[in-house]
Amino acid sequence: MTSRRLSEFLPPLAFGLAVLAIWEAGVRLLHVPAIILPPPSAIAARFVTSIPTLAADFRQTIQGVLAGYVIGSLAGFVVAILIDRSHFLQRGLLPIGNLVSALPIVGVAPIMVMWFGFDWQSKAAVVAVMTFFPMLVNTIAGLSSAGAIERDLMKTYGANYWQTLLALRLPVAMPFIFNALKINTTLAMIGAIVAEFFGTPIVGMGFRISTEVGRLQIDMVWATIVVAALTGSLFYALVAGVERRVTFWHASYRAKEA
Amino acid sequence: MKSALPLTTVVLALIGVWYLAAALMNASLQRDQFANAGRTDYSTQDLVGASLNMERPKLPAPHQVASELYKLVFATSPTSKRSLVYHGLITLEETLIGFAIGSALGIGLAVLIVSMRWLERSMMPWIVASQTVPIIALAPMIVVILNQFNVTGIAPKAAIAAYLSFFPVTVGMVKGFRSPDPLQLDLMRTYSATRAQTFMKLRAPASAPFFFASMKIGAAAALVGAVVAEVTKSEDGGLGARLLAGSYYGQTVQIWAALFAAAALSATLVGAIGFAGRLTQRRMALS
């Protein structure tokens, strides 16, 4: 097991290190000015010295991310359950949901900043709007994914609507719901950071990026991007970990165990 | 067409909710305006009517957005800097250039990854991980970096659009090239097909549904990239620049009009790709 894990992790690790090494060497040998591309070592140094600032930015942004993520995903889920019994509403809402998922929703950021002010509440609102539709569409798709045989079985048991929902359809919908939750982690980070480009108190990752770009402190920009990348990946990994716990029965995990 | 009736109902209901929300959200603002003007004898009807026709409402009513859209799209000459056609074309150009470059690179990388195992093993985890990273955070920096090289105008925004559409296309196409099942691959082997033949006759056609799905995601992502890039570098115009200008000057109607223009652009692009996809799949007898 350990050797298999090692052989799985080694190539990407080597590739990542190689990229960093080429980056460092290239910047140094070609004398690329630090305003264009600072070497990784400079970014790391900057990261270490500005941990307090980065931590403050992180705290500011993560509030909007988490609040919006929870509100948006929960609202999408609840609406999907509410309209589950009405085929009429579903047929009306699904095309809209699919359409909206292709739209540049981040554009609502300036509107939300006007409505909810500069602080994290407006970022949470943008994130909530962005995460609502993926959850709605995926939950509806998931709820309709239970097979006819299983539904018939529930009927022969004399199960009512709610029993069927809880015992059969929701568990079957879980992979779809987690798919939406995973998509939403990225959307939430993007929404919060872009919303900060439109106005924010003087703290936050999006604010840091746009101001430090203006001051040509590119190493600080990269340090913030490292934080954003780590946060995004950890957030995703967390949701994926919960998914593995909840949908352990799903074929994609069973195959790996075997 | 089964869903025409439900769809119209839902859209009408949404517009109704919008009107209600506009009246509720603007009422207090309008009450202040009446108070400032010294008017106290207004009825609820006056208040609602005025709330739905304010110059700078908190939430403009649908008909205000529609008339602003009409004014800026049809009634303004397309060369004017106020015209949404003018800004929309800028955004469209950036999006299309970026999308073309990004998807070409994405497909190319997917081909490489599928044909070279070591490349897949070392790069694929990074590409998948990159999906979880808010790439858009890089947008302002790319604009500045390209500026240092005197790359200005459309190019930096197209670069960001390309960058954003690149990753989803790569991931989708790798999945697509991988989609033939072992049975089909074994069949190709029994025909003693070369790797190139297997690719051209099995993997490439099998990836068609994935191709159009990733093109849709890529096009939508490219447009988001172009709009966000325009926000960070707004002096050259574009729909993102209109969004920013609207938010600076509190011109809510203008923001909503720009937002709807961007939405229409995105829906048209994605719709066109979807249409091409359905045509292709029908000719390939896949659907």
XYZ file of C-alpha atoms in Angstrom:
545
model
C 0.000 0.000 0.000
C 2.649 2.524 1.001
C 4.810 1.787 -2.005
C 1.785 2.095 -4.282
C 0.906 5.436 -2.754
C 4.496 6.543 -3.168
C 4.527 5.625 -6.837
C 1.276 7.519 -7.245
C 2.564 10.667 -5.624
C 6.128 10.675 -6.848
C 5.659 11.680 -10.513
C 3.433 14.711 -9.835
C 5.702 15.737 -6.963
C 8.751 15.499 -9.198
C 6.961 17.426 -11.911
C 5.977 20.185 -9.492
C 9.508 20.467 -8.115
C 10.904 20.516 -11.637
C 8.610 23.383 -12.594
C 9.683 25.324 -9.498
C 13.365 24.639 -10.222
C 13.069 25.721 -13.862
C 11.156 28.814 -12.764
C 13.815 29.729 -10.200
C 16.725 29.047 -12.539
C 15.087 30.739 -15.510
C 14.300 33.909 -13.589
C 17.843 34.073 -12.202
C 19.724 33.208 -15.379
C 17.686 35.417 -17.686
C 17.630 38.273 -15.128
C 13.864 38.637 -15.325
C 12.933 41.729 -13.310
C 11.017 40.964 -10.125
C 8.119 43.165 -11.263
C 7.404 40.665 -14.013
C 8.067 37.328 -12.413
C 9.691 36.960 -8.997
C 11.534 33.657 -8.340
C 9.749 31.140 -6.063
C 12.336 31.735 -3.335
C 11.426 35.439 -3.204
C 7.733 34.561 -3.032
C 8.405 32.114 -0.208
C 10.416 34.734 1.674
C 7.676 37.289 1.186
C 5.097 34.746 2.318
C 6.937 34.083 5.562
C 7.476 37.759 6.405
C 3.898 38.802 5.691
C 2.034 36.006 7.445
C 0.048 38.455 9.671
C -1.259 40.384 6.639
C -2.026 37.204 4.740
C -3.829 35.775 7.753
C -5.965 38.904 8.107
C -6.842 38.765 4.392
C -7.669 35.105 4.710
C -9.984 35.687 7.662
C -11.789 38.484 5.834
C -12.321 36.540 2.613
C -13.131 33.160 4.127
C -16.117 34.657 5.999
C -17.754 35.646 2.739
C -16.789 32.344 1.113
C -18.200 30.140 3.857
C -21.350 32.161 4.581
C -22.209 32.405 0.896
C -21.360 28.764 0.244
C -23.630 27.529 3.011
C -26.499 29.882 2.142
C -26.311 29.289 -1.618
C -25.915 25.514 -1.452
C -28.595 25.122 1.208
C -31.038 27.340 -0.689
C -30.420 25.425 -3.915
C -30.988 22.133 -2.112
C -34.165 23.302 -0.348
C -35.664 24.758 -3.530
C -34.897 21.511 -5.366
C -36.741 19.532 -2.664
C -39.648 21.988 -2.691
C -40.190 21.780 -6.431
C -39.513 18.039 -6.482
C -43.217 17.188 -6.426
C -44.126 19.604 -9.193
C -43.022 18.437 -12.624
C -44.443 21.666 -13.954
C -42.074 23.844 -11.916
C -39.157 21.534 -12.638
C -39.649 21.730 -16.372
C -39.813 25.488 -16.044
C -36.844 25.926 -13.726
C -34.395 23.408 -15.191
C -33.783 25.243 -18.503
C -33.321 28.471 -16.552
C -30.920 26.808 -14.135
C -28.925 25.357 -17.014
C -28.867 28.716 -18.773
C -27.790 30.582 -15.657
C -24.905 28.169 -15.089
C -23.433 29.394 -18.389
C -23.783 33.068 -17.496
C -21.057 35.310 -16.073
C -22.776 35.595 -12.687
C -19.710 37.209 -11.108
C -21.084 40.289 -12.842
C -23.619 40.702 -10.036
C -20.678 41.619 -7.785
C -21.017 45.425 -8.213
C -24.757 45.196 -7.512
C -24.250 43.167 -4.351
C -21.549 45.562 -3.163
C -24.086 48.383 -3.551
C -26.800 46.486 -1.698
C -24.852 44.965 1.147
C -21.933 47.334 1.581
C -18.195 46.803 1.348
C -17.784 44.209 4.075
C -17.959 40.436 3.758
C -21.773 40.344 3.578
C -21.771 41.521 -0.035
C -19.193 38.851 -0.910
C -21.347 36.228 0.764
C -24.292 37.424 -1.350
C -22.310 37.060 -4.605
C -21.154 33.600 -3.554
C -24.693 32.596 -2.580
C -26.038 33.617 -5.996
C -23.207 31.787 -7.771
C -23.549 28.558 -5.805
C -27.348 28.392 -5.838
C -27.913 27.207 -9.391
C -25.338 24.401 -9.623
C -26.828 22.949 -6.459
C -30.402 23.315 -7.745
C -29.684 21.683 -11.104
C -27.613 18.855 -9.652
C -30.062 18.065 -6.865
C -32.960 17.894 -9.312
C -30.921 15.610 -11.570
C -29.898 13.484 -8.594
C -33.419 13.105 -7.242
C -34.596 11.797 -10.596
C -31.740 9.307 -10.880
C -33.278 6.529 -8.739
C -34.132 3.573 -10.967
C -37.682 2.460 -11.759
C -37.142 -0.928 -10.111
C -36.042 0.610 -6.827
C -38.991 2.995 -6.873
C -41.355 0.111 -7.502
C -39.798 -1.722 -4.594
C -40.494 1.251 -2.334
C -44.067 1.256 -3.605
C -44.519 -2.419 -2.788
C -43.290 -1.624 0.727
C -46.117 0.922 0.887
C -43.602 3.711 1.521
C -45.013 7.228 1.343
C -43.391 10.159 -0.449
C -41.148 11.249 2.425
C -40.034 7.704 3.237
C -39.123 7.140 -0.413
C -37.288 10.446 -0.459
C -35.269 9.764 2.681
C -34.582 6.068 2.186
C -34.050 5.893 -1.554
C -33.954 9.066 -3.561
C -31.784 11.299 -1.385
C -29.066 8.668 -0.881
C -29.065 8.005 -4.635
C -28.834 11.749 -5.241
C -25.787 12.109 -2.951
C -23.122 11.806 -5.690
C -24.889 14.553 -7.645
C -25.224 16.746 -4.565
C -21.560 16.300 -3.721
C -20.648 17.073 -7.291
C -22.424 20.414 -6.864
C -20.760 20.953 -3.481
C -17.353 20.401 -5.093
C -18.068 22.707 -8.030
C -19.303 25.269 -5.526
C -16.048 25.319 -3.529
C -14.234 26.772 -6.544
C -17.106 29.079 -7.450
C -17.237 30.378 -3.887
C -13.537 31.282 -3.887
C -13.827 32.941 -7.303
C -16.957 34.860 -6.327
C -15.505 36.210 -3.101
C -12.191 37.256 -4.661
C -13.738 38.913 -7.716
C -16.347 40.678 -5.580
C -13.485 42.225 -3.629
C -12.203 43.801 -6.829
C -15.368 45.921 -6.776
C -14.967 47.402 -3.338
C -13.948 46.118 0.058
C -12.618 47.298 3.380
C -8.833 47.499 3.235
C -8.362 43.802 3.868
C -9.115 40.622 1.928
C -7.403 38.471 -0.688
C -9.053 40.100 -3.705
C -8.265 43.544 -2.296
C -4.642 42.527 -1.621
C -4.201 41.228 -5.156
C -5.629 44.298 -6.859
C -3.760 46.830 -4.701
C -0.407 45.041 -4.696
C -0.642 44.710 -8.474
C -1.124 48.466 -8.579
C 1.957 48.959 -6.371
C 3.905 46.459 -8.513
C 4.613 44.306 -5.447
C 4.268 41.175 -7.539
C 5.847 38.887 -4.939
C 3.082 39.826 -2.509
C 0.500 39.093 -5.208
C 2.000 35.649 -5.672
C 2.051 35.061 -1.924
C -1.683 35.879 -1.816
C -2.309 33.592 -4.767
C -0.515 30.805 -2.902
C -2.904 31.356 -0.007
C -5.906 31.370 -2.364
C -4.703 28.204 -4.083
C -4.083 26.406 -0.792
C -7.459 27.507 0.571
C -9.271 26.419 -2.580
C -7.564 23.036 -2.671
C -8.096 22.362 1.038
C -11.747 23.376 0.802
C -12.186 21.020 -2.139
C -10.289 18.220 -0.418
C -12.445 18.633 2.682
C -15.668 18.285 0.695
C -14.228 15.369 -1.285
C -13.269 13.696 2.010
C -16.796 14.063 3.389
C -18.108 12.715 0.090
C -15.996 9.586 0.438
C -17.432 9.033 3.903
C -21.025 9.583 2.811
C -21.065 7.861 -0.574
C -18.654 5.029 0.231
C -21.062 2.670 -1.533
C -20.631 4.405 -4.882
C -18.978 2.503 -7.740
C -16.186 5.034 -8.214
C -14.914 4.378 -4.670
C -15.607 0.651 -4.579
C -13.495 0.186 -7.692
C -10.493 1.763 -5.989
C -10.805 -0.372 -2.880
C -10.846 -3.607 -4.865
C -41.519 22.062 -26.737
C -43.214 20.298 -23.849
C -41.557 22.713 -21.463
C -42.682 25.909 -23.239
C -45.669 26.485 -20.958
C -43.876 25.794 -17.643
C -40.929 27.857 -18.805
C -43.095 30.871 -19.675
C -44.940 30.555 -16.368
C -41.719 30.457 -14.382
C -40.230 33.374 -16.313
C -43.369 35.446 -15.786
C -43.361 34.550 -12.092
C -39.723 35.588 -11.823
C -40.490 38.929 -13.472
C -43.367 39.369 -11.015
C -41.063 38.668 -8.073
C -38.574 41.104 -9.550
C -41.197 43.889 -9.740
C -42.250 43.192 -6.176
C -38.647 43.229 -4.963
C -37.940 46.438 -6.885
C -40.950 48.162 -5.329
C -40.025 46.970 -1.828
C -36.320 47.756 -2.093
C -36.728 51.185 -3.646
C -39.664 52.374 -1.552
C -37.636 53.718 1.365
C -35.261 55.493 -1.000
C -38.195 57.034 -2.854
C -39.833 58.053 0.428
C -36.674 59.972 1.298
C -36.750 61.643 -2.099
C -40.365 62.694 -1.598
C -39.482 63.999 1.836
C -36.582 65.988 0.400
C -38.872 67.454 -2.231
C -41.309 68.418 0.512
C -44.051 66.113 -0.756
C -46.125 64.452 1.910
C -49.454 63.959 0.161
C -48.475 60.966 -1.969
C -50.559 57.810 -2.052
C -49.193 54.263 -1.944
C -49.841 54.071 -5.662
C -47.683 57.149 -6.286
C -44.962 55.667 -4.139
C -44.955 52.335 -5.965
C -45.131 54.006 -9.368
C -42.241 56.309 -8.538
C -40.204 53.489 -6.955
C -40.354 51.571 -10.217
C -39.135 54.510 -12.280
C -36.301 55.983 -10.249
C -33.198 57.256 -11.933
C -30.774 55.474 -9.604
C -32.840 52.769 -7.934
C -31.424 50.129 -5.645
C -32.991 47.554 -7.934
C -34.184 48.805 -11.316
C -37.531 47.435 -12.489
C -37.505 45.038 -15.464
C -38.998 47.580 -17.851
C -36.257 50.081 -16.944
C -33.557 47.526 -17.744
C -35.367 46.564 -20.948
C -35.684 50.144 -22.133
C -32.054 50.864 -21.212
C -31.022 47.766 -23.151
C -33.118 48.856 -26.112
C -31.676 52.358 -25.944
C -28.056 51.206 -25.705
C -28.300 48.346 -28.194
C -30.617 49.553 -30.928
C -31.131 53.283 -30.513
C -27.452 54.192 -30.026
C -25.079 54.079 -32.960
C -22.763 51.062 -32.622
C -19.682 53.290 -32.862
C -20.681 55.385 -29.857
C -18.851 54.701 -26.608
C -22.195 54.418 -24.849
C -23.456 51.695 -27.123
C -23.570 48.212 -25.646
C -22.989 46.826 -29.143
C -19.645 48.611 -29.175
C -18.631 47.212 -25.786
C -20.197 43.848 -26.475
C -18.139 43.446 -29.639
C -14.943 44.227 -27.721
C -15.824 41.576 -25.163
C -16.858 39.126 -27.868
C -13.592 39.603 -29.742
C -11.506 38.997 -26.606
C -13.622 36.008 -25.697
C -13.409 34.390 -29.124
C -9.665 34.910 -29.547
C -9.008 33.678 -26.019
C -11.382 30.767 -26.393
C -9.811 29.693 -29.711
C -6.292 29.770 -28.259
C -7.300 28.233 -24.947
C -9.277 25.361 -26.412
C -6.639 24.631 -29.079
C -3.964 24.435 -26.366
C -6.282 22.431 -24.142
C -7.036 19.856 -26.833
C -3.361 19.687 -27.790
C -2.328 19.026 -24.211
C -5.090 16.441 -23.844
C -3.763 14.601 -26.917
C -0.243 14.645 -25.434
C -1.471 13.460 -22.052
C -3.458 10.592 -23.511
C -0.601 9.450 -25.725
C 2.186 9.679 -23.135
C 1.658 7.879 -19.871
C 4.456 9.542 -17.926
C 3.042 12.932 -18.844
C -0.335 11.957 -17.536
C 1.013 10.599 -14.303
C 3.073 13.693 -13.599
C 0.776 16.399 -14.951
C -2.805 15.241 -14.539
C -2.914 15.649 -10.739
C -1.755 19.235 -11.178
C -4.315 19.953 -13.868
C -7.086 18.480 -11.733
C -5.819 20.401 -8.714
C -5.716 23.582 -10.774
C -9.476 23.257 -11.146
C -9.850 23.817 -7.431
C -7.738 26.965 -7.480
C -9.435 30.327 -8.030
C -7.461 30.952 -11.212
C -9.248 34.212 -11.786
C -7.206 35.715 -8.960
C -4.327 35.749 -11.423
C -6.189 37.985 -13.884
C -5.037 41.410 -12.642
C -1.448 40.191 -12.492
C -1.426 38.801 -16.010
C -2.682 42.150 -17.280
C 0.167 43.950 -15.503
C 2.823 41.466 -16.586
C 1.769 41.683 -20.212
C 1.740 45.447 -19.856
C 5.455 45.310 -19.014
C 6.035 43.731 -22.399
C 3.975 46.447 -24.093
C 1.211 43.978 -24.774
C -1.882 46.106 -24.394
C -5.377 46.396 -25.785
C -7.170 43.186 -26.516
C -4.255 40.774 -26.072
C -4.007 40.653 -22.244
C -7.742 40.065 -21.888
C -7.725 37.415 -24.565
C -4.820 35.817 -22.683
C -6.896 35.614 -19.508
C -9.882 34.288 -21.445
C -7.589 31.656 -22.984
C -6.153 30.792 -19.606
C -9.561 30.284 -18.033
C -10.923 28.161 -20.875
C -7.738 26.065 -21.070
C -8.162 23.912 -17.955
C -11.768 22.782 -18.350
C -11.089 21.890 -21.991
C -7.996 19.853 -21.082
C -9.775 17.924 -18.349
C -12.869 17.329 -20.478
C -10.917 16.173 -23.516
C -8.702 13.799 -21.538
C -11.911 12.244 -20.236
C -13.284 12.141 -23.771
C -10.226 10.443 -25.288
C -10.382 7.971 -22.405
C -14.081 7.246 -22.873
C -13.830 4.199 -25.213
C -14.253 1.100 -23.082
C -11.646 -1.692 -22.887
C -13.696 -3.876 -25.212
C -13.485 -1.363 -28.018
C -9.783 -0.788 -27.374
C -9.228 -4.545 -27.463
C -11.042 -4.705 -30.763
C -8.675 -2.108 -32.194
C -5.781 -4.203 -30.892
C -7.104 -7.333 -32.607
C -7.207 -5.299 -35.818
C -3.540 -4.557 -35.009
C -4.275 -0.863 -35.351
C -1.387 1.473 -34.600
C -1.689 3.964 -31.764
C -2.336 6.743 -34.263
C -5.061 4.699 -35.957
C -6.673 3.889 -32.625
C -6.619 7.549 -31.828
C -8.075 8.752 -35.113
C -10.679 6.038 -35.589
C -11.733 5.330 -32.021
C -10.622 7.859 -29.426
C -11.246 11.033 -31.418
C -14.776 10.163 -32.585
C -15.662 8.798 -29.148
C -14.684 12.106 -27.579
C -17.246 14.103 -29.600
C -19.834 14.481 -26.799
C -17.076 15.461 -24.368
C -15.691 17.865 -26.953
C -18.900 19.850 -27.184
C -19.478 19.729 -23.424
C -15.984 21.094 -22.768
C -16.372 23.693 -25.525
C -19.492 24.983 -23.771
C -17.746 25.223 -20.414
C -14.671 26.707 -22.075
C -16.647 29.387 -23.916
C -18.537 30.389 -20.771
C -15.268 30.477 -18.801
C -13.577 32.541 -21.520
C -16.340 35.125 -21.337
C -16.073 35.332 -17.543
C -12.315 35.773 -17.960
C -12.750 38.541 -20.514
C -15.290 40.388 -18.356
C -13.186 40.153 -15.194
C -10.090 41.217 -17.108
C -11.964 44.254 -18.366
C -12.770 45.151 -14.785
C -9.072 45.199 -13.903
C -8.134 47.191 -16.988
C -11.202 49.178 -17.820
C -9.889 51.989 -20.027
C -10.254 49.990 -23.251
C -13.969 49.381 -22.856
C -15.918 46.154 -22.896
C -18.890 44.949 -20.879
C -16.768 44.494 -17.745
C -15.673 48.125 -18.021
C -19.342 49.165 -18.217
C -20.022 47.157 -15.048
C -17.204 48.925 -13.244
C -18.187 52.386 -14.540
C -21.777 51.734 -13.475
C -20.702 50.721 -9.991
C -18.451 53.804 -9.653
C -21.220 56.222 -10.543
C -24.109 54.355 -8.932
C -25.792 53.856 -12.310
C -27.636 50.696 -11.384
C -29.706 50.582 -14.564
C -26.501 50.638 -16.592
C -25.009 47.790 -14.534
C -28.061 45.632 -15.088
C -28.104 46.409 -18.802
C -24.418 45.447 -19.116
C -25.073 42.315 -17.077
C -27.917 41.270 -19.348
C -25.835 42.003 -22.427
C -23.066 39.753 -21.074
C -25.640 37.081 -20.241
C -27.093 37.245 -23.752
C -23.608 36.995 -25.266
C -22.763 33.969 -23.148
C -26.095 32.277 -23.822
C -25.675 32.836 -27.570
C -22.154 31.380 -27.592
C -23.110 28.348 -25.526
C -26.313 27.899 -27.493
C -24.450 27.969 -30.805
C -21.973 25.359 -29.561
C -24.830 23.217 -28.288
C -26.558 23.486 -31.673
C -23.382 22.504 -33.517
C -23.010 19.633 -31.077
C -26.507 18.326 -31.729
C -26.000 18.576 -35.506
C -22.710 16.705 -35.291
C -24.090 13.999 -33.051
C -27.044 13.498 -35.340
C -24.691 13.066 -38.311
C -22.590 10.659 -36.275
C -25.818 8.873 -35.352
C -24.940 9.193 -31.690
C -28.253 10.544 -30.535
